[in-house]
Structures are given as structure tokens and as C-alpha cells.
């Protein structure tokens, strides 16, 4: 990548963080919600920036002798600049983008499993981190910023990836993080209440998600390019897609291009029939839950858009190893069915509990369903009573506890959840224990053989955020320890 000044100068790096600027870097000044990157132009110039990209020319220090590029939106251009610097890695990879409130992580892992079957190394970027085979990179956000994202795509390509499956969050779309990514296929899973601490309404949340299927997909250099949409979801049914894109729908509706029907299930598997544009198939997923089958069908359709045979994709998913913290089974000798799941939205919790309830009914089990859950602090408070209602609807017993309280008082969060229960907590089947480890100890002490225990909300996370401190905490580790 070169920028022209008095001579052609090789760019050494690109960043929107003035603290990372080194001699030869391009600094992009982005106005943020908390601070404005233009405030740090003097620091970036002093650190050796050879060029700056700004919206406000008058804030560039008069003494700066490098290149100044003035644009309408620095945030909008950062992705394409980062892509150019890393030699446009997404153009050389088959790129899947998955968006929606729930199911993103599962679909990316399912795509990885399918592509492994046809010997196509596939990188995965999302909530649980970034990995390609056994090589792992850590991340603290679902979709990283544009520079880190393009760097990661380049690293994965260099490490042998031929495809990537990435989660695309609403924050990423709102903040232009995936601008500069050339997607082949984008997938919409569903939309339910979440992140309304960030988005002003569900309608705004939806329109942000839709940008992946219009603005972002329209800019891709891939031809053909595809959209795969869950039309069982009412938001998916009204989703607009770039007119030049191919479109496949999936769901239980008979009008879906990929239409499935559940035929059998237990706690460890779900069998289904599938009608597609390529014919009829029978499949089995080694997980319980109709929502997981829906995710699998979305992955099969997406893989088919890239030329993978449906039968091959289903064979791969019949041996799907699962996703960390997504209905993850905790083996034990107590006769308990224990699952750890990331469900932290009302819809996700309702889906998981519905799945467990359907299996219990199918196998005629007399066991009770226990749900241990909480809600995150400094996040959408409107979810708290809805989470309570979802848990109450699908459970026989509840243990309300802490999640990541952050800077809120955990007692207050728990009380707001309890206030959402029909009993307001005044019932023999509701237990309150703010300490999450003690809450797990309580449920294991009270549950009886054949009972089902869902530990919801944190899933794969191995930390808990209390105040501003991140402490080690893993539901999986603690459950195994207490059940040993």
C-alpha cells in the first residue's frame, strides 16, 4: 500500500488508535461515542505517522509534513484502507457472514465442520474467539474492529485457510467494522430483543442487521453472491436483500427453499427430514433442540451456495462435535442431565428450555427441569423481566443468580429479575442465590436423578465481570468440580 506525497513511501501500518502509531503508520481519526480520534492527532503525528485520514482538516497540527487525506467519514473508509494494506485477504477466501440475535456461533462452527469434510480449511471468527484448526487467537468482541479483522483474515489465509465463517454483530454493522470484507454468502438467523441498551428500538436493530444484506453485500466483488434467510422468523420474512444476490430461504414453512421437519429426538440427538432445491434428505444432528436443527439447515444451505453437496453437508453434521457452551453436556454419575448454554436473551432461553421440555415429554421422563440464570449488568434492563418469564415458562424450578453484574449492584439485578416472575419470587420453586458458584452448589444438592439442569447465560465464558474486574469463572469447570 502506498500513499503519494513528495515521494512514494511504503506504509508500515494502519491504526485508529494513536497509542499504536509507529513511524510510517497511517492514523485514521475516528469520532467515537466517548472520545474523538481527532483529539489525538498531535500524539499520532509526534509518534511518526506518515499520513493521517481526517474529517476535520483544521485539527491537523500545522507542523505536520506528511500526507493529509480529508474524507466525509473516517469510520466508513477504515475498513477498505485496512483491506488494501493487508492485500485484500477476503477476496482470496470464501467468506461467510452470519448475523442474527441467536445461532451465529453454532452456524459458523457447523460450516467449519462441513468444509472440513470436503477438505477446505475454514477459519472461524466470533464470540468464542478466532481459530483455524488448532491455531487460536483470542478476542473480546464478537466482530473485531476493521484493522484487526483484516489482519486476522490475512493471518488465516497465510496459515492455509481457504474459507472463513464469521459472526457479524449489530455493533459491527453499525460501526462499519466489516466494510472492506468481500462476502460470498451471508446468513440471517433471527431477531429477538437484545442490545436495546445500544439500539433505540427493535426496528433500528433490524435495519442495522439488514445492512449486511444490502449495503455490505452490494459492495462485494464476489460473483455470484448469496443470501440465506430464516423465514420462520418474522423479521427474516421481511428482510430486503441486494437485488443481484441469489436468495435461499430456510425454515419449517412449506414455502422455504430448505424446509425441514423434526421426526425424532432425545437429549443427545435430533432426527429430521429436509426438502431442498436438490431433492429430499434425512439427517441427524447429535444435539437436542429444534433451534439447533434450524441452525444446521442454515449452515447446509450456506454450504450449498458454495457448491457443497447437501448429502455431504448432512453427513458432516451427523458427527458435529458441538460448540463450547452451547447445550454443552456435563457428564456425571448422579443421574442428572446437566447442560451449560450461552442463552442470555429471552428468546434463546425459551428455545433451549422448549427443546429440553420436548425431549422430556418424548422420552416420558418424570424428572424436573431446573434453570440457573441471571442477567448482565450495564446492559438492556428491559430483558430482565422477559428472561424471568421465559425461565418460568419452561422450568419446574428456578435458581436466580448473578451473571456479569459489572458496575451494577448484583442484588438489584436479581431483584429486578425476580420482580418479573408471576410469583414475584414468593414460591417454593424459586430460589435466589446471588453468588453464582453457591447457586450451582444449591441446584446440584436439591436436584434428583433424572432431573434436567440448565445453567444458562455464560456458556463458553471463563470469566465473570464484577465491578470493573474480570475474574476467572467457568460454569463448565465449576459444574464438573461440584459433580465430581
Short mmCIF file of C-alpha atoms in Angstrom, two decimals:
data_model
loop_
_atom_site.label_atom_id
_atom_site.label_comp_id
_atom_site.label_asym_id
_atom_site.label_seq_id
_atom_site.Cartn_x
_atom_site.Cartn_y
_atom_site.Cartn_z
CA UNK A 1 0.00 0.00 0.00
CA UNK A 2 1.36 3.42 -0.97
CA UNK A 3 0.26 6.99 -0.34
CA UNK A 4 1.66 9.69 -2.60
CA UNK A 5 3.39 12.69 -1.08
CA UNK A 6 6.62 14.14 -2.42
CA UNK A 7 7.76 10.56 -2.97
CA UNK A 8 6.30 7.09 -2.80
CA UNK A 9 6.51 5.88 0.79
CA UNK A 10 5.80 2.35 1.97
CA UNK A 11 3.14 2.32 4.67
CA UNK A 12 4.24 0.36 7.75
CA UNK A 13 0.86 0.02 9.41
CA UNK A 14 -2.60 1.46 9.82
CA UNK A 15 -4.48 2.18 13.04
CA UNK A 16 -7.27 4.23 14.59
CA UNK A 17 -5.53 4.13 17.99
CA UNK A 18 -2.94 6.89 18.40
CA UNK A 19 -1.16 4.80 21.05
CA UNK A 20 -0.29 2.21 18.40
CA UNK A 21 1.21 4.66 15.90
CA UNK A 22 4.81 3.98 14.87
CA UNK A 23 6.98 5.69 12.23
CA UNK A 24 5.48 5.09 8.79
CA UNK A 25 1.93 4.41 10.07
CA UNK A 26 -1.33 5.83 8.72
CA UNK A 27 -3.51 7.19 11.53
CA UNK A 28 -7.27 7.31 10.93
CA UNK A 29 -9.04 9.77 13.26
CA UNK A 30 -12.48 8.39 14.08
CA UNK A 31 -15.12 10.28 16.08
CA UNK A 32 -16.33 7.85 18.77
CA UNK A 33 -19.14 7.79 21.30
CA UNK A 34 -16.77 8.58 24.19
CA UNK A 35 -13.85 10.40 22.55
CA UNK A 36 -12.95 11.85 19.16
CA UNK A 37 -9.85 10.46 17.45
CA UNK A 38 -9.12 13.95 16.11
CA UNK A 39 -8.10 14.91 19.66
CA UNK A 40 -5.15 12.54 19.36
CA UNK A 41 -3.77 13.86 16.07
CA UNK A 42 -0.85 15.66 17.81
CA UNK A 43 0.10 12.40 19.58
CA UNK A 44 -0.11 10.40 16.34
CA UNK A 45 1.92 12.94 14.37
CA UNK A 46 4.58 13.12 17.08
CA UNK A 47 4.82 9.30 17.10
CA UNK A 48 5.82 9.30 13.43
CA UNK A 49 2.63 8.97 11.40
CA UNK A 50 3.42 9.42 7.71
CA UNK A 51 -0.23 10.13 6.85
CA UNK A 52 -3.45 10.99 8.63
CA UNK A 53 -7.02 10.45 7.49
CA UNK A 54 -9.42 13.00 8.97
CA UNK A 55 -12.84 14.58 8.72
CA UNK A 56 -11.66 17.92 10.16
CA UNK A 57 -8.62 19.36 8.34
CA UNK A 58 -8.23 22.25 10.77
CA UNK A 59 -7.42 19.86 13.65
CA UNK A 60 -4.27 18.54 11.96
CA UNK A 61 -1.20 20.15 13.61
CA UNK A 62 0.19 22.89 11.28
CA UNK A 63 3.68 21.43 11.70
CA UNK A 64 2.67 18.02 10.26
CA UNK A 65 4.58 17.49 7.00
CA UNK A 66 3.01 14.18 5.98
CA UNK A 67 0.02 13.33 3.84
CA UNK A 68 -3.42 14.54 4.93
CA UNK A 69 -6.47 12.83 3.46
CA UNK A 70 -9.80 14.53 4.23
CA UNK A 71 -12.90 12.33 3.88
CA UNK A 72 -16.58 12.61 4.74
CA UNK A 73 -16.50 9.60 7.11
CA UNK A 74 -13.28 8.17 8.50
CA UNK A 75 -15.19 5.29 10.07
CA UNK A 76 -16.62 4.29 6.69
CA UNK A 77 -13.24 4.30 4.94
CA UNK A 78 -11.16 2.50 7.59
CA UNK A 79 -12.27 -0.99 6.53
CA UNK A 80 -11.31 -0.53 2.88
CA UNK A 81 -7.97 1.07 3.84
CA UNK A 82 -7.19 -1.84 6.18
CA UNK A 83 -8.19 -4.33 3.48
CA UNK A 84 -5.84 -2.67 0.99
CA UNK A 85 -2.99 -2.66 3.49
CA UNK A 86 -3.37 -6.41 4.06
CA UNK A 87 -3.71 -7.11 0.30
CA UNK A 88 -7.48 -7.69 0.31
CA UNK A 89 -7.46 -11.08 2.05
CA UNK A 90 -11.24 -11.58 1.85
CA UNK A 91 -11.02 -11.51 -1.95
CA UNK A 92 -8.90 -14.65 -1.76
CA UNK A 93 -11.15 -16.51 0.71
CA UNK A 94 -14.70 -17.87 0.51
CA UNK A 95 -16.34 -15.65 3.13
CA UNK A 96 -19.50 -16.48 5.08
CA UNK A 97 -21.07 -13.80 7.30
CA UNK A 98 -23.67 -14.82 9.88
CA UNK A 99 -25.90 -12.32 11.66
CA UNK A 100 -28.92 -12.53 13.95
CA UNK A 101 -29.58 -12.46 17.69
CA UNK A 102 -29.09 -16.20 18.27
CA UNK A 103 -27.40 -19.03 16.40
CA UNK A 104 -24.43 -17.17 14.91
CA UNK A 105 -21.74 -19.14 16.72
CA UNK A 106 -23.37 -22.51 16.06
CA UNK A 107 -23.66 -21.85 12.33
CA UNK A 108 -20.02 -20.78 11.99
CA UNK A 109 -18.88 -23.97 13.75
CA UNK A 110 -21.23 -26.06 11.62
CA UNK A 111 -19.83 -24.50 8.45
CA UNK A 112 -16.32 -25.32 9.67
CA UNK A 113 -17.35 -28.97 10.19
CA UNK A 114 -18.97 -29.19 6.75
CA UNK A 115 -15.99 -27.66 4.97
CA UNK A 116 -13.56 -29.93 6.83
CA UNK A 117 -15.50 -32.84 5.28
CA UNK A 118 -14.60 -31.58 1.79
CA UNK A 119 -11.03 -30.71 2.84
CA UNK A 120 -11.45 -26.94 2.77
CA UNK A 121 -9.69 -25.36 5.79
CA UNK A 122 -12.12 -22.84 7.29
CA UNK A 123 -11.27 -20.16 9.83
CA UNK A 124 -13.89 -19.19 12.41
CA UNK A 125 -14.27 -15.70 13.89
CA UNK A 126 -16.80 -14.99 16.61
CA UNK A 127 -17.89 -14.96 20.21
CA UNK A 128 -15.74 -17.88 21.34
CA UNK A 129 -12.60 -16.46 19.71
CA UNK A 130 -10.85 -16.89 16.38
CA UNK A 131 -9.41 -20.19 15.22
CA UNK A 132 -8.20 -22.14 12.22
CA UNK A 133 -7.88 -25.80 13.09
CA UNK A 134 -5.78 -25.93 16.26
CA UNK A 135 -4.43 -22.39 15.92
CA UNK A 136 -6.25 -19.91 18.16
CA UNK A 137 -6.39 -16.14 18.55
CA UNK A 138 -8.21 -14.51 21.47
CA UNK A 139 -10.81 -11.76 21.10
CA UNK A 140 -13.03 -9.78 23.45
CA UNK A 141 -15.73 -8.86 20.93
CA UNK A 142 -17.86 -10.88 18.51
CA UNK A 143 -16.60 -8.99 15.46
CA UNK A 144 -13.27 -7.15 15.85
CA UNK A 145 -12.52 -3.68 14.51
CA UNK A 146 -11.67 -3.27 10.81
CA UNK A 147 -7.89 -3.31 11.18
CA UNK A 148 -7.76 -6.38 13.45
CA UNK A 149 -10.36 -8.10 11.28
CA UNK A 150 -8.38 -7.61 8.07
CA UNK A 151 -5.17 -8.62 9.85
CA UNK A 152 -6.84 -11.79 11.12
CA UNK A 153 -8.17 -12.67 7.66
CA UNK A 154 -4.68 -12.21 6.25
CA UNK A 155 -3.17 -14.37 9.02
CA UNK A 156 -5.72 -17.11 8.42
CA UNK A 157 -5.09 -17.04 4.68
CA UNK A 158 -1.34 -17.24 5.31
CA UNK A 159 -1.93 -20.19 7.67
CA UNK A 160 -3.74 -22.10 4.92
CA UNK A 161 -7.41 -21.10 5.19
CA UNK A 162 -9.45 -21.22 2.02
CA UNK A 163 -12.66 -20.07 3.68
CA UNK A 164 -13.79 -18.16 6.76
CA UNK A 165 -17.07 -18.17 8.65
CA UNK A 166 -17.54 -15.07 10.77
CA UNK A 167 -20.18 -13.77 13.10
CA UNK A 168 -21.33 -10.26 12.22
CA UNK A 169 -22.80 -8.40 15.19
CA UNK A 170 -25.14 -5.43 15.00
CA UNK A 171 -22.45 -3.32 16.67
CA UNK A 172 -20.05 -4.31 13.89
CA UNK A 173 -22.52 -3.28 11.20
CA UNK A 174 -23.37 -0.01 12.92
CA UNK A 175 -19.66 0.79 13.31
CA UNK A 176 -18.63 -0.26 9.76
CA UNK A 177 -16.28 -2.98 11.04
CA UNK A 178 -16.98 -5.36 8.13
CA UNK A 179 -16.68 -2.71 5.43
CA UNK A 180 -13.85 -3.97 3.26
CA UNK A 181 -14.89 -7.63 3.62
CA UNK A 182 -16.00 -9.25 0.36
CA UNK A 183 -18.63 -11.79 1.38
CA UNK A 184 -19.70 -14.72 -0.77
CA UNK A 185 -22.67 -15.74 1.37
CA UNK A 186 -24.45 -14.01 4.25
CA UNK A 187 -26.90 -15.71 6.61
CA UNK A 188 -29.74 -14.29 8.74
CA UNK A 189 -30.80 -16.44 11.72
CA UNK A 190 -33.42 -14.50 13.70
CA UNK A 191 -34.03 -11.28 15.57
CA UNK A 192 -35.27 -11.05 19.16
CA UNK A 193 -34.87 -8.50 21.93
CA UNK A 194 -31.23 -7.85 22.74
CA UNK A 195 -28.82 -4.90 22.72
CA UNK A 196 -31.60 -2.35 23.23
CA UNK A 197 -29.17 -0.57 25.52
CA UNK A 198 -27.34 0.22 22.24
CA UNK A 199 -30.12 0.33 19.65
CA UNK A 200 -33.07 2.61 20.37
CA UNK A 201 -35.70 0.11 19.20
CA UNK A 202 -36.22 -3.30 17.60
CA UNK A 203 -36.89 -1.53 14.29
CA UNK A 204 -33.50 0.20 14.42
CA UNK A 205 -31.87 -3.09 15.48
CA UNK A 206 -33.44 -4.78 12.43
CA UNK A 207 -32.38 -2.09 9.98
CA UNK A 208 -28.82 -2.32 11.29
CA UNK A 209 -28.80 -6.09 10.70
CA UNK A 210 -30.31 -5.60 7.25
CA UNK A 211 -27.28 -3.56 6.15
CA UNK A 212 -25.34 -6.81 5.78
CA UNK A 213 -27.79 -7.91 3.07
CA UNK A 214 -28.00 -4.58 1.26
CA UNK A 215 -25.08 -2.15 1.64
CA UNK A 216 -22.36 -4.64 2.59
CA UNK A 217 -23.39 -7.39 0.16
CA UNK A 218 -23.84 -4.86 -2.66
CA UNK A 219 -20.17 -3.85 -2.35
CA UNK A 220 -18.77 -7.39 -2.62
CA UNK A 221 -16.56 -8.27 -5.57
CA UNK A 222 -17.73 -11.90 -5.42
CA UNK A 223 -19.96 -13.17 -8.21
CA UNK A 224 -22.25 -14.91 -7.63
CA UNK A 225 -23.05 -13.90 -4.06
CA UNK A 226 -25.80 -15.32 -1.90
CA UNK A 227 -28.14 -14.58 1.00
CA UNK A 228 -29.57 -17.37 3.17
CA UNK A 229 -32.52 -16.28 5.33
CA UNK A 230 -34.60 -17.93 8.06
CA UNK A 231 -38.18 -17.10 7.05
CA UNK A 232 -39.70 -18.73 10.15
CA UNK A 233 -38.53 -15.56 11.89
CA UNK A 234 -40.92 -12.64 11.20
CA UNK A 235 -38.00 -10.25 10.78
CA UNK A 236 -36.36 -12.64 8.34
CA UNK A 237 -39.58 -12.83 6.34
CA UNK A 238 -39.45 -9.05 5.72
CA UNK A 239 -35.68 -8.80 5.15
CA UNK A 240 -34.63 -6.99 1.96
CA UNK A 241 -31.68 -8.42 0.03
CA UNK A 242 -29.43 -6.89 -2.64
CA UNK A 243 -31.15 -7.44 -5.99
CA UNK A 244 -28.07 -9.01 -7.58
CA UNK A 245 -27.72 -11.65 -4.87
CA UNK A 246 -29.02 -15.19 -5.03
CA UNK A 247 -31.51 -15.91 -2.25
CA UNK A 248 -32.38 -19.12 -0.44
CA UNK A 249 -34.81 -19.30 2.47
CA UNK A 250 -34.87 -21.94 5.19
CA UNK A 251 -37.27 -22.96 7.94
CA UNK A 252 -40.28 -25.12 8.74
CA UNK A 253 -42.58 -23.15 6.45
CA UNK A 254 -43.52 -25.09 3.33
CA UNK A 255 -42.53 -22.09 1.21
CA UNK A 256 -38.90 -22.35 2.40
CA UNK A 257 -36.32 -23.46 -0.17
CA UNK A 258 -34.72 -25.60 2.55
CA UNK A 259 -37.71 -26.92 4.52
CA UNK A 260 -37.22 -29.27 7.48
CA UNK A 261 -39.40 -31.38 9.76
CA UNK A 262 -38.38 -32.96 13.08
CA UNK A 263 -39.09 -36.70 13.20
CA UNK A 264 -37.43 -37.89 16.44
CA UNK A 265 -35.31 -36.63 19.33
CA UNK A 266 -33.71 -37.34 22.68
CA UNK A 267 -31.25 -35.46 24.91
CA UNK A 268 -28.32 -36.29 22.64
CA UNK A 269 -29.72 -36.16 19.08
CA UNK A 270 -32.45 -34.81 16.79
CA UNK A 271 -33.53 -36.53 13.56
CA UNK A 272 -35.15 -34.59 10.73
CA UNK A 273 -36.32 -34.65 7.13
CA UNK A 274 -35.19 -31.97 4.69
CA UNK A 275 -36.60 -30.83 1.36
CA UNK A 276 -34.24 -28.72 -0.79
CA UNK A 277 -33.96 -27.49 -4.39
CA UNK A 278 -31.70 -30.54 -4.89
CA UNK A 279 -34.03 -33.19 -3.50
CA UNK A 280 -35.22 -34.82 -0.26
CA UNK A 281 -32.87 -35.91 2.52
CA UNK A 282 -32.85 -37.44 6.00
CA UNK A 283 -30.48 -36.02 8.59
CA UNK A 284 -29.48 -36.44 12.22
CA UNK A 285 -27.81 -33.89 14.46
CA UNK A 286 -26.03 -35.07 17.65
CA UNK A 287 -27.68 -32.30 19.69
CA UNK A 288 -31.16 -31.73 21.05
CA UNK A 289 -33.33 -28.80 20.07
CA UNK A 290 -35.27 -27.62 17.08
CA UNK A 291 -33.34 -24.33 17.18
CA UNK A 292 -30.14 -26.30 16.64
CA UNK A 293 -31.69 -28.07 13.65
CA UNK A 294 -32.67 -24.67 12.24
CA UNK A 295 -29.05 -23.56 12.61
CA UNK A 296 -27.90 -26.75 10.89
CA UNK A 297 -30.23 -26.17 7.93
CA UNK A 298 -28.94 -22.60 7.61
CA UNK A 299 -25.39 -23.95 7.52
CA UNK A 300 -26.31 -26.63 4.95
CA UNK A 301 -27.92 -24.02 2.68
CA UNK A 302 -24.93 -21.69 3.03
CA UNK A 303 -22.51 -24.51 2.23
CA UNK A 304 -24.64 -25.48 -0.77
CA UNK A 305 -24.31 -21.91 -2.06
CA UNK A 306 -20.60 -22.62 -2.24
CA UNK A 307 -21.05 -25.88 -4.13
CA UNK A 308 -21.05 -28.44 -1.30
CA UNK A 309 -23.46 -31.34 -1.87
CA UNK A 310 -26.36 -31.36 0.61
CA UNK A 311 -25.78 -35.06 1.36
CA UNK A 312 -22.12 -34.36 2.14
CA UNK A 313 -23.04 -31.48 4.45
CA UNK A 314 -25.55 -33.66 6.32
CA UNK A 315 -23.00 -36.47 6.68
CA UNK A 316 -20.59 -33.99 8.24
CA UNK A 317 -23.18 -32.62 10.67
CA UNK A 318 -24.17 -36.13 11.78
CA UNK A 319 -20.77 -36.09 13.54
CA UNK A 320 -20.85 -32.46 14.60
CA UNK A 321 -18.69 -32.13 17.75
CA UNK A 322 -20.74 -29.25 19.12
CA UNK A 323 -19.85 -25.75 20.24
CA UNK A 324 -18.32 -24.84 23.61
CA UNK A 325 -21.08 -23.62 25.91
CA UNK A 326 -23.95 -24.32 23.52
CA UNK A 327 -26.10 -27.01 25.20
CA UNK A 328 -22.80 -28.49 26.32
CA UNK A 329 -23.37 -31.70 28.28
CA UNK A 330 -21.69 -32.10 31.67
CA UNK A 331 -21.18 -35.82 32.22
CA UNK A 332 -21.80 -37.07 35.77
CA UNK A 333 -22.66 -40.20 37.75
CA UNK A 334 -25.57 -38.60 39.65
CA UNK A 335 -28.19 -39.46 37.04
CA UNK A 336 -28.63 -35.77 36.18
CA UNK A 337 -28.95 -34.28 32.69
CA UNK A 338 -26.77 -31.17 33.04
CA UNK A 339 -26.33 -28.61 30.25
CA UNK A 340 -24.37 -25.37 30.04
CA UNK A 341 -25.70 -22.90 27.48
CA UNK A 342 -24.93 -19.34 26.43
CA UNK A 343 -28.65 -18.41 26.26
CA UNK A 344 -28.69 -14.83 27.51
CA UNK A 345 -31.69 -13.41 25.65
CA UNK A 346 -35.35 -14.24 26.36
CA UNK A 347 -35.81 -15.97 23.01
CA UNK A 348 -32.63 -18.04 23.34
CA UNK A 349 -33.61 -19.15 26.84
CA UNK A 350 -37.13 -20.02 25.70
CA UNK A 351 -35.77 -22.03 22.75
CA UNK A 352 -33.38 -24.06 24.89
CA UNK A 353 -35.99 -24.78 27.56
CA UNK A 354 -38.55 -25.71 24.91
CA UNK A 355 -36.05 -28.18 23.45
CA UNK A 356 -35.37 -29.78 26.82
CA UNK A 357 -39.09 -29.92 27.60
CA UNK A 358 -39.88 -31.57 24.27
CA UNK A 359 -37.27 -34.25 24.86
CA UNK A 360 -38.52 -34.87 28.40
CA UNK A 361 -42.02 -35.37 27.03
CA UNK A 362 -40.82 -37.56 24.15
CA UNK A 363 -38.91 -39.97 26.40
CA UNK A 364 -41.64 -39.84 29.08
CA UNK A 365 -39.23 -38.73 31.81
CA UNK A 366 -40.58 -37.87 35.26
CA UNK A 367 -37.64 -35.57 36.01
CA UNK A 368 -37.98 -31.86 36.74
CA UNK A 369 -36.33 -29.04 34.78
CA UNK A 370 -34.17 -26.65 36.79
CA UNK A 371 -32.86 -23.39 35.34
CA UNK A 372 -29.98 -21.43 36.86
CA UNK A 373 -29.71 -17.97 35.30
CA UNK A 374 -29.09 -14.27 35.80
CA UNK A 375 -28.79 -11.12 33.69
CA UNK A 376 -25.79 -8.97 32.82
CA UNK A 377 -25.28 -5.60 34.45
CA UNK A 378 -24.91 -2.36 32.47
CA UNK A 379 -26.95 -3.95 29.68
CA UNK A 380 -30.54 -3.87 28.40
CA UNK A 381 -32.60 -3.77 31.62
CA UNK A 382 -35.79 -4.43 29.68
CA UNK A 383 -34.65 -8.03 29.18
CA UNK A 384 -34.71 -8.87 32.87
CA UNK A 385 -38.45 -9.45 33.37
CA UNK A 386 -38.59 -11.13 29.95
CA UNK A 387 -35.80 -13.52 30.93
CA UNK A 388 -37.71 -14.29 34.14
CA UNK A 389 -40.86 -15.07 32.18
CA UNK A 390 -39.01 -17.29 29.69
CA UNK A 391 -37.34 -19.23 32.50
CA UNK A 392 -40.60 -19.57 34.44
CA UNK A 393 -42.48 -20.79 31.37
CA UNK A 394 -40.08 -23.64 30.64
CA UNK A 395 -38.92 -24.72 34.10
CA UNK A 396 -40.21 -26.51 37.17
CA UNK A 397 -37.64 -24.90 39.47
CA UNK A 398 -35.65 -21.67 39.16
CA UNK A 399 -32.41 -20.53 40.76
CA UNK A 400 -31.90 -16.81 40.13
CA UNK A 401 -28.29 -15.69 40.48
CA UNK A 402 -25.64 -13.31 39.11
CA UNK A 403 -24.31 -13.25 35.57
CA UNK A 404 -21.78 -10.48 34.87
CA UNK A 405 -23.03 -7.74 37.22
CA UNK A 406 -20.36 -5.29 36.05
CA UNK A 407 -20.83 -1.95 37.84
CA UNK A 408 -24.43 -2.61 38.93
CA UNK A 409 -25.38 -3.97 42.33
CA UNK A 410 -25.96 -7.72 41.76
CA UNK A 411 -28.68 -7.75 44.45
CA UNK A 412 -30.61 -5.12 42.49
CA UNK A 413 -30.28 -7.05 39.22
CA UNK A 414 -31.50 -10.26 40.84
CA UNK A 415 -34.46 -8.44 42.41
CA UNK A 416 -35.44 -6.95 39.04
CA UNK A 417 -35.43 -10.47 37.57
CA UNK A 418 -37.49 -11.84 40.46
CA UNK A 419 -39.99 -8.99 40.06
CA UNK A 420 -40.67 -10.31 36.57
CA UNK A 421 -41.86 -13.68 37.89
CA UNK A 422 -45.59 -14.26 38.32
CA UNK A 423 -44.94 -15.18 41.95
CA UNK A 424 -42.51 -12.26 42.41
CA UNK A 425 -40.26 -14.87 43.97
CA UNK A 426 -42.75 -15.90 46.64
CA UNK A 427 -42.99 -19.53 45.59
CA UNK A 428 -41.46 -22.78 46.77
CA UNK A 429 -39.98 -23.49 43.34
CA UNK A 430 -37.95 -20.25 43.18
CA UNK A 431 -34.56 -19.94 44.87
CA UNK A 432 -32.37 -16.84 44.99
CA UNK A 433 -28.61 -17.06 45.47
CA UNK A 434 -26.57 -14.08 44.29
CA UNK A 435 -23.25 -15.97 44.42
CA UNK A 436 -23.18 -17.96 41.17
CA UNK A 437 -20.97 -20.78 42.48
CA UNK A 438 -23.22 -21.19 45.52
CA UNK A 439 -26.23 -21.20 43.20
CA UNK A 440 -24.74 -24.13 41.28
CA UNK A 441 -23.99 -25.95 44.52
CA UNK A 442 -27.58 -25.39 45.60
CA UNK A 443 -29.12 -26.83 42.43
CA UNK A 444 -26.90 -29.91 42.47
CA UNK A 445 -27.82 -30.52 46.11
CA UNK A 446 -31.57 -30.25 45.54
CA UNK A 447 -31.93 -31.96 42.14
CA UNK A 448 -32.84 -35.64 41.97
CA UNK A 449 -31.87 -38.37 39.46
CA UNK A 450 -33.45 -37.84 36.00
CA UNK A 451 -33.80 -34.11 36.63
CA UNK A 452 -32.62 -31.73 33.89
CA UNK A 453 -30.43 -28.79 34.90
CA UNK A 454 -29.84 -25.87 32.55
CA UNK A 455 -27.05 -23.48 33.55
CA UNK A 456 -27.78 -20.52 31.31
CA UNK A 457 -26.22 -17.23 30.32
CA UNK A 458 -22.45 -17.60 30.29
CA UNK A 459 -21.81 -20.68 28.17
CA UNK A 460 -18.20 -20.76 26.96
CA UNK A 461 -17.12 -17.75 29.03
CA UNK A 462 -14.39 -18.44 31.56
CA UNK A 463 -14.75 -15.17 33.45
CA UNK A 464 -17.16 -13.09 35.46
CA UNK A 465 -17.12 -9.29 35.41
CA UNK A 466 -17.70 -7.85 38.87
CA UNK A 467 -17.34 -4.08 39.07
CA UNK A 468 -14.59 -3.34 36.58
CA UNK A 469 -12.68 -6.53 37.41
CA UNK A 470 -12.68 -9.66 35.27
CA UNK A 471 -12.22 -12.74 37.45
CA UNK A 472 -11.83 -16.35 36.36
CA UNK A 473 -15.17 -18.14 36.43
CA UNK A 474 -16.34 -21.03 34.27
CA UNK A 475 -19.76 -22.65 34.59
CA UNK A 476 -18.35 -25.76 32.91
CA UNK A 477 -15.38 -26.06 35.27
CA UNK A 478 -17.42 -25.40 38.41
CA UNK A 479 -20.19 -27.82 37.39
CA UNK A 480 -17.63 -30.57 36.77
CA UNK A 481 -15.94 -29.81 40.10
CA UNK A 482 -19.20 -29.89 42.07
CA UNK A 483 -20.41 -33.06 40.36
CA UNK A 484 -17.14 -34.97 40.77
#
